[in-house]
Amino acid sequence: MKLVILGAPGAGKGTQAGLLADRLGIPTISTGNLLRAAMQQGTDLGKQVKEAMDAGKLVSDELIIQLVKERLGQEDCKDGYLLDGFPRTLAQAKALSGFAKIDGALSIEVSDSEIEHRMEGRRICSKCQATYHVEDNPPKVEGICDKCGGQLVIRKDDTHDVVENRLHIYHEETEPVKEYYRQEGLLLAVRGQKKLADTTQLVFDALGISL
Ligand code: AP5
């Protein structure tokens, strides 16, 4: 399966992508995680994108399209993948159609007020980037990743002002991508629920996959 996962920042794309990837045995390609890893390693790419990412702005289409194109060409993507955080603009969606044949685009719909609550409580693993929420999806041991034992940290772009900026950009730039996939007959929309497990059930049902 080759699936695009759409949704506002904090809608739960990464969380659901992780569960689907485990179930389907295909990789998740998260452009946010690729860029954060580049920043952590201090590569040229990391240096180029740091300012935009810290401010919650999008990095350039040209750069991100090249990054995804290269990543999808790797061996582990040949049987399918989940795209988390790409495409985010109409230009990216059109470029993707030029080099990949997508089976569907799943949109996770969550209100802006719920997003703000989620971002305030989000913690991510500094080693493997797994995602938690202090109330709704806590780790077994406070501050420690269940998967790899890494330390949990607050993402730099999860502050109130930066989240507002990211939501604004989402409505302006990314919502038109949903319409693009609707017109292509590929859009599946799911309403994000208060409980994580309820959203997972709806996502798996929409894709016709058993849990
Ligand atoms: P990216 O990392 O993609 O960030 P994002 O889209 O803003 O999405 P998030 O990772 O913040 O949220 P998510 O939807 O994955 O939610 P999560 O599962 O963590 O991008 C970061 C930056 O990189 C961008 O701002 C931009 O600068 C750059 N970038 C990336 N891709 C780009 C592109 N294509 N073009 C240009 N620039 C790009 O869940 C959130 C929280 O809620 C968690 O704490 C989770 O535990 C909790 N939660 C999840 N589901 C539920 C639920 N149902 N109930 C309760 N809690 C829940």
mmCIF file with all atom_site columns, C-alpha atoms in Angstrom, residues 25-134:
data_model
loop_
_atom_site.group_PDB
_atom_site.id
_atom_site.type_symbol
_atom_site.label_atom_id
_atom_site.label_alt_id
_atom_site.label_comp_id
_atom_site.label_asym_id
_atom_site.label_entity_id
_atom_site.label_seq_id
_atom_site.pdbx_PDB_ins_code
_atom_site.Cartn_x
_atom_site.Cartn_y
_atom_site.Cartn_z
_atom_site.occupancy
_atom_site.B_iso_or_equiv
_atom_site.pdbx_formal_charge
_atom_site.auth_seq_id
_atom_site.auth_comp_id
_atom_site.auth_asym_id
_atom_site.auth_atom_id
_atom_site.pdbx_PDB_model_num
ATOM 1   C CA . GLY A 1 25  ? 5.317   -4.066 7.647   1.00 0.00 ? 25  GLY A CA 1
ATOM 2   C CA . ILE A 1 26  ? 6.029   -1.039 5.462   1.00 0.00 ? 26  ILE A CA 1
ATOM 3   C CA . PRO A 1 27  ? 8.078   2.072  6.341   1.00 0.00 ? 27  PRO A CA 1
ATOM 4   C CA . THR A 1 28  ? 6.747   5.448  7.390   1.00 0.00 ? 28  THR A CA 1
ATOM 5   C CA . ILE A 1 29  ? 8.415   8.303  5.578   1.00 0.00 ? 29  ILE A CA 1
ATOM 6   C CA . SER A 1 30  ? 7.946   11.330 7.836   1.00 0.00 ? 30  SER A CA 1
ATOM 7   C CA . THR A 1 31  ? 9.388   14.455 6.249   1.00 0.00 ? 31  THR A CA 1
ATOM 8   C CA . GLY A 1 32  ? 9.359   16.153 9.674   1.00 0.00 ? 32  GLY A CA 1
ATOM 9   C CA . ASN A 1 33  ? 11.448  13.324 11.178  1.00 0.00 ? 33  ASN A CA 1
ATOM 10  C CA . LEU A 1 34  ? 13.852  13.331 8.207   1.00 0.00 ? 34  LEU A CA 1
ATOM 11  C CA . LEU A 1 35  ? 14.380  17.074 8.621   1.00 0.00 ? 35  LEU A CA 1
ATOM 12  C CA . ARG A 1 36  ? 14.729  16.885 12.435  1.00 0.00 ? 36  ARG A CA 1
ATOM 13  C CA . ALA A 1 37  ? 17.321  14.101 12.056  1.00 0.00 ? 37  ALA A CA 1
ATOM 14  C CA . ALA A 1 38  ? 19.260  16.260 9.572   1.00 0.00 ? 38  ALA A CA 1
ATOM 15  C CA . MET A 1 39  ? 19.200  19.149 12.062  1.00 0.00 ? 39  MET A CA 1
ATOM 16  C CA . GLN A 1 40  ? 20.368  16.904 14.929  1.00 0.00 ? 40  GLN A CA 1
ATOM 17  C CA . GLN A 1 41  ? 23.249  15.610 12.797  1.00 0.00 ? 41  GLN A CA 1
ATOM 18  C CA . GLY A 1 42  ? 24.148  19.149 11.704  1.00 0.00 ? 42  GLY A CA 1
ATOM 19  C CA . THR A 1 43  ? 24.172  18.280 7.979   1.00 0.00 ? 43  THR A CA 1
ATOM 20  C CA . ASP A 1 44  ? 23.981  20.991 5.283   1.00 0.00 ? 44  ASP A CA 1
ATOM 21  C CA . LEU A 1 45  ? 20.301  20.124 4.831   1.00 0.00 ? 45  LEU A CA 1
ATOM 22  C CA . GLY A 1 46  ? 19.768  20.473 8.594   1.00 0.00 ? 46  GLY A CA 1
ATOM 23  C CA . LYS A 1 47  ? 21.399  23.910 8.622   1.00 0.00 ? 47  LYS A CA 1
ATOM 24  C CA . GLN A 1 48  ? 19.310  25.047 5.645   1.00 0.00 ? 48  GLN A CA 1
ATOM 25  C CA . VAL A 1 49  ? 15.961  24.084 7.197   1.00 0.00 ? 49  VAL A CA 1
ATOM 26  C CA . LYS A 1 50  ? 16.519  24.979 10.869  1.00 0.00 ? 50  LYS A CA 1
ATOM 27  C CA . GLU A 1 51  ? 15.230  28.540 10.736  1.00 0.00 ? 51  GLU A CA 1
ATOM 28  C CA . ALA A 1 52  ? 12.011  27.633 8.871   1.00 0.00 ? 52  ALA A CA 1
ATOM 29  C CA . MET A 1 53  ? 11.273  24.632 11.077  1.00 0.00 ? 53  MET A CA 1
ATOM 30  C CA . ASP A 1 54  ? 11.857  26.437 14.375  1.00 0.00 ? 54  ASP A CA 1
ATOM 31  C CA . ALA A 1 55  ? 9.412   29.138 13.231  1.00 0.00 ? 55  ALA A CA 1
ATOM 32  C CA . GLY A 1 56  ? 6.808   26.594 12.095  1.00 0.00 ? 56  GLY A CA 1
ATOM 33  C CA . LYS A 1 57  ? 7.131   27.642 8.429   1.00 0.00 ? 57  LYS A CA 1
ATOM 34  C CA . LEU A 1 58  ? 7.296   25.214 5.514   1.00 0.00 ? 58  LEU A CA 1
ATOM 35  C CA . VAL A 1 59  ? 10.661  24.459 3.974   1.00 0.00 ? 59  VAL A CA 1
ATOM 36  C CA . SER A 1 60  ? 10.940  24.978 0.210   1.00 0.00 ? 60  SER A CA 1
ATOM 37  C CA . ASP A 1 61  ? 8.987   22.702 -2.157  1.00 0.00 ? 61  ASP A CA 1
ATOM 38  C CA . GLU A 1 62  ? 12.095  22.124 -4.255  1.00 0.00 ? 62  GLU A CA 1
ATOM 39  C CA . LEU A 1 63  ? 14.141  20.824 -1.353  1.00 0.00 ? 63  LEU A CA 1
ATOM 40  C CA . ILE A 1 64  ? 11.436  18.620 0.135   1.00 0.00 ? 64  ILE A CA 1
ATOM 41  C CA . ILE A 1 65  ? 10.374  17.110 -3.210  1.00 0.00 ? 65  ILE A CA 1
ATOM 42  C CA . GLN A 1 66  ? 13.959  16.075 -3.905  1.00 0.00 ? 66  GLN A CA 1
ATOM 43  C CA . LEU A 1 67  ? 14.297  14.596 -0.412  1.00 0.00 ? 67  LEU A CA 1
ATOM 44  C CA . VAL A 1 68  ? 11.119  12.486 -0.765  1.00 0.00 ? 68  VAL A CA 1
ATOM 45  C CA . LYS A 1 69  ? 11.901  11.395 -4.306  1.00 0.00 ? 69  LYS A CA 1
ATOM 46  C CA . GLU A 1 70  ? 15.276  10.067 -3.184  1.00 0.00 ? 70  GLU A CA 1
ATOM 47  C CA . ARG A 1 71  ? 13.832  8.377  -0.090  1.00 0.00 ? 71  ARG A CA 1
ATOM 48  C CA . LEU A 1 72  ? 11.053  6.605  -2.056  1.00 0.00 ? 72  LEU A CA 1
ATOM 49  C CA . GLY A 1 73  ? 13.689  5.242  -4.444  1.00 0.00 ? 73  GLY A CA 1
ATOM 50  C CA . GLN A 1 74  ? 15.270  3.198  -1.643  1.00 0.00 ? 74  GLN A CA 1
ATOM 51  C CA . GLU A 1 75  ? 14.875  -0.558 -1.430  1.00 0.00 ? 75  GLU A CA 1
ATOM 52  C CA . ASP A 1 76  ? 12.612  -0.660 1.664   1.00 0.00 ? 76  ASP A CA 1
ATOM 53  C CA . CYS A 1 77  ? 9.918   1.371  -0.163  1.00 0.00 ? 77  CYS A CA 1
ATOM 54  C CA . LYS A 1 78  ? 9.421   -1.008 -3.059  1.00 0.00 ? 78  LYS A CA 1
ATOM 55  C CA . ASP A 1 79  ? 6.430   -2.825 -1.474  1.00 0.00 ? 79  ASP A CA 1
ATOM 56  C CA . GLY A 1 80  ? 4.743   0.292  -0.148  1.00 0.00 ? 80  GLY A CA 1
ATOM 57  C CA . TYR A 1 81  ? 5.072   3.156  2.332   1.00 0.00 ? 81  TYR A CA 1
ATOM 58  C CA . LEU A 1 82  ? 3.176   5.660  4.417   1.00 0.00 ? 82  LEU A CA 1
ATOM 59  C CA . LEU A 1 83  ? 3.872   9.309  3.712   1.00 0.00 ? 83  LEU A CA 1
ATOM 60  C CA . ASP A 1 84  ? 3.488   11.382 6.898   1.00 0.00 ? 84  ASP A CA 1
ATOM 61  C CA . GLY A 1 85  ? 3.738   15.147 6.363   1.00 0.00 ? 85  GLY A CA 1
ATOM 62  C CA . PHE A 1 86  ? 4.101   15.083 2.582   1.00 0.00 ? 86  PHE A CA 1
ATOM 63  C CA . PRO A 1 87  ? 2.611   16.475 0.388   1.00 0.00 ? 87  PRO A CA 1
ATOM 64  C CA . ARG A 1 88  ? 1.798   19.707 2.160   1.00 0.00 ? 88  ARG A CA 1
ATOM 65  C CA . THR A 1 89  ? 1.304   22.050 -0.808  1.00 0.00 ? 89  THR A CA 1
ATOM 66  C CA . LEU A 1 90  ? -0.400  21.649 -4.175  1.00 0.00 ? 90  LEU A CA 1
ATOM 67  C CA . ALA A 1 91  ? 3.010   21.844 -5.882  1.00 0.00 ? 91  ALA A CA 1
ATOM 68  C CA . GLN A 1 92  ? 4.239   18.904 -3.747  1.00 0.00 ? 92  GLN A CA 1
ATOM 69  C CA . ALA A 1 93  ? 1.071   16.870 -4.483  1.00 0.00 ? 93  ALA A CA 1
ATOM 70  C CA . LYS A 1 94  ? 1.436   17.407 -8.222  1.00 0.00 ? 94  LYS A CA 1
ATOM 71  C CA . ALA A 1 95  ? 5.135   16.528 -8.108  1.00 0.00 ? 95  ALA A CA 1
ATOM 72  C CA . LEU A 1 96  ? 4.376   13.338 -6.167  1.00 0.00 ? 96  LEU A CA 1
ATOM 73  C CA . SER A 1 97  ? 1.839   12.280 -8.812  1.00 0.00 ? 97  SER A CA 1
ATOM 74  C CA . GLY A 1 98  ? 4.688   12.571 -11.326 1.00 0.00 ? 98  GLY A CA 1
ATOM 75  C CA . PHE A 1 99  ? 6.955   10.028 -9.627  1.00 0.00 ? 99  PHE A CA 1
ATOM 76  C CA . ALA A 1 100 ? 4.669   7.744  -7.566  1.00 0.00 ? 100 ALA A CA 1
ATOM 77  C CA . LYS A 1 101 ? 1.283   6.095  -7.918  1.00 0.00 ? 101 LYS A CA 1
ATOM 78  C CA . ILE A 1 102 ? -0.545  6.587  -4.636  1.00 0.00 ? 102 ILE A CA 1
ATOM 79  C CA . ASP A 1 103 ? -3.359  4.212  -3.576  1.00 0.00 ? 103 ASP A CA 1
ATOM 80  C CA . GLY A 1 104 ? -5.077  6.645  -1.232  1.00 0.00 ? 104 GLY A CA 1
ATOM 81  C CA . ALA A 1 105 ? -4.881  9.803  0.865   1.00 0.00 ? 105 ALA A CA 1
ATOM 82  C CA . LEU A 1 106 ? -6.132  9.495  4.437   1.00 0.00 ? 106 LEU A CA 1
ATOM 83  C CA . SER A 1 107 ? -7.080  12.758 6.119   1.00 0.00 ? 107 SER A CA 1
ATOM 84  C CA . ILE A 1 108 ? -7.330  12.842 9.936   1.00 0.00 ? 108 ILE A CA 1
ATOM 85  C CA . GLU A 1 109 ? -9.666  15.706 10.863  1.00 0.00 ? 109 GLU A CA 1
ATOM 86  C CA . VAL A 1 110 ? -9.246  17.431 14.247  1.00 0.00 ? 110 VAL A CA 1
ATOM 87  C CA . SER A 1 111 ? -10.435 20.868 15.469  1.00 0.00 ? 111 SER A CA 1
ATOM 88  C CA . ASP A 1 112 ? -7.889  23.616 16.121  1.00 0.00 ? 112 ASP A CA 1
ATOM 89  C CA . SER A 1 113 ? -8.734  23.739 19.860  1.00 0.00 ? 113 SER A CA 1
ATOM 90  C CA . GLU A 1 114 ? -8.099  20.000 20.269  1.00 0.00 ? 114 GLU A CA 1
ATOM 91  C CA . ILE A 1 115 ? -4.808  20.421 18.375  1.00 0.00 ? 115 ILE A CA 1
ATOM 92  C CA . GLU A 1 116 ? -3.634  23.049 20.851  1.00 0.00 ? 116 GLU A CA 1
ATOM 93  C CA . HIS A 1 117 ? -4.359  20.692 23.793  1.00 0.00 ? 117 HIS A CA 1
ATOM 94  C CA . ARG A 1 118 ? -2.462  17.868 22.119  1.00 0.00 ? 118 ARG A CA 1
ATOM 95  C CA . MET A 1 119 ? 0.617   19.904 21.275  1.00 0.00 ? 119 MET A CA 1
ATOM 96  C CA . GLU A 1 120 ? 0.917   21.207 24.824  1.00 0.00 ? 120 GLU A CA 1
ATOM 97  C CA . GLY A 1 121 ? 1.095   17.627 26.141  1.00 0.00 ? 121 GLY A CA 1
ATOM 98  C CA . ARG A 1 122 ? 3.173   16.072 23.386  1.00 0.00 ? 122 ARG A CA 1
ATOM 99  C CA . ARG A 1 123 ? 6.569   14.565 24.189  1.00 0.00 ? 123 ARG A CA 1
ATOM 100 C CA . ILE A 1 124 ? 8.865   12.934 21.654  1.00 0.00 ? 124 ILE A CA 1
ATOM 101 C CA . CYS A 1 125 ? 11.754  10.527 22.063  1.00 0.00 ? 125 CYS A CA 1
ATOM 102 C CA . SER A 1 126 ? 15.096  12.242 21.489  1.00 0.00 ? 126 SER A CA 1
ATOM 103 C CA . LYS A 1 127 ? 16.498  8.979  20.058  1.00 0.00 ? 127 LYS A CA 1
ATOM 104 C CA . CYS A 1 128 ? 13.808  7.220  17.958  1.00 0.00 ? 128 CYS A CA 1
ATOM 105 C CA . GLN A 1 129 ? 11.246  10.100 17.677  1.00 0.00 ? 129 GLN A CA 1
ATOM 106 C CA . ALA A 1 130 ? 8.309   7.984  18.959  1.00 0.00 ? 130 ALA A CA 1
ATOM 107 C CA . THR A 1 131 ? 5.422   10.213 20.066  1.00 0.00 ? 131 THR A CA 1
ATOM 108 C CA . TYR A 1 132 ? 3.629   10.353 23.441  1.00 0.00 ? 132 TYR A CA 1
ATOM 109 C CA . HIS A 1 133 ? 1.132   12.576 25.229  1.00 0.00 ? 133 HIS A CA 1
ATOM 110 C CA . VAL A 1 134 ? 1.475   13.235 28.960  1.00 0.00 ? 134 VAL A CA 1
#
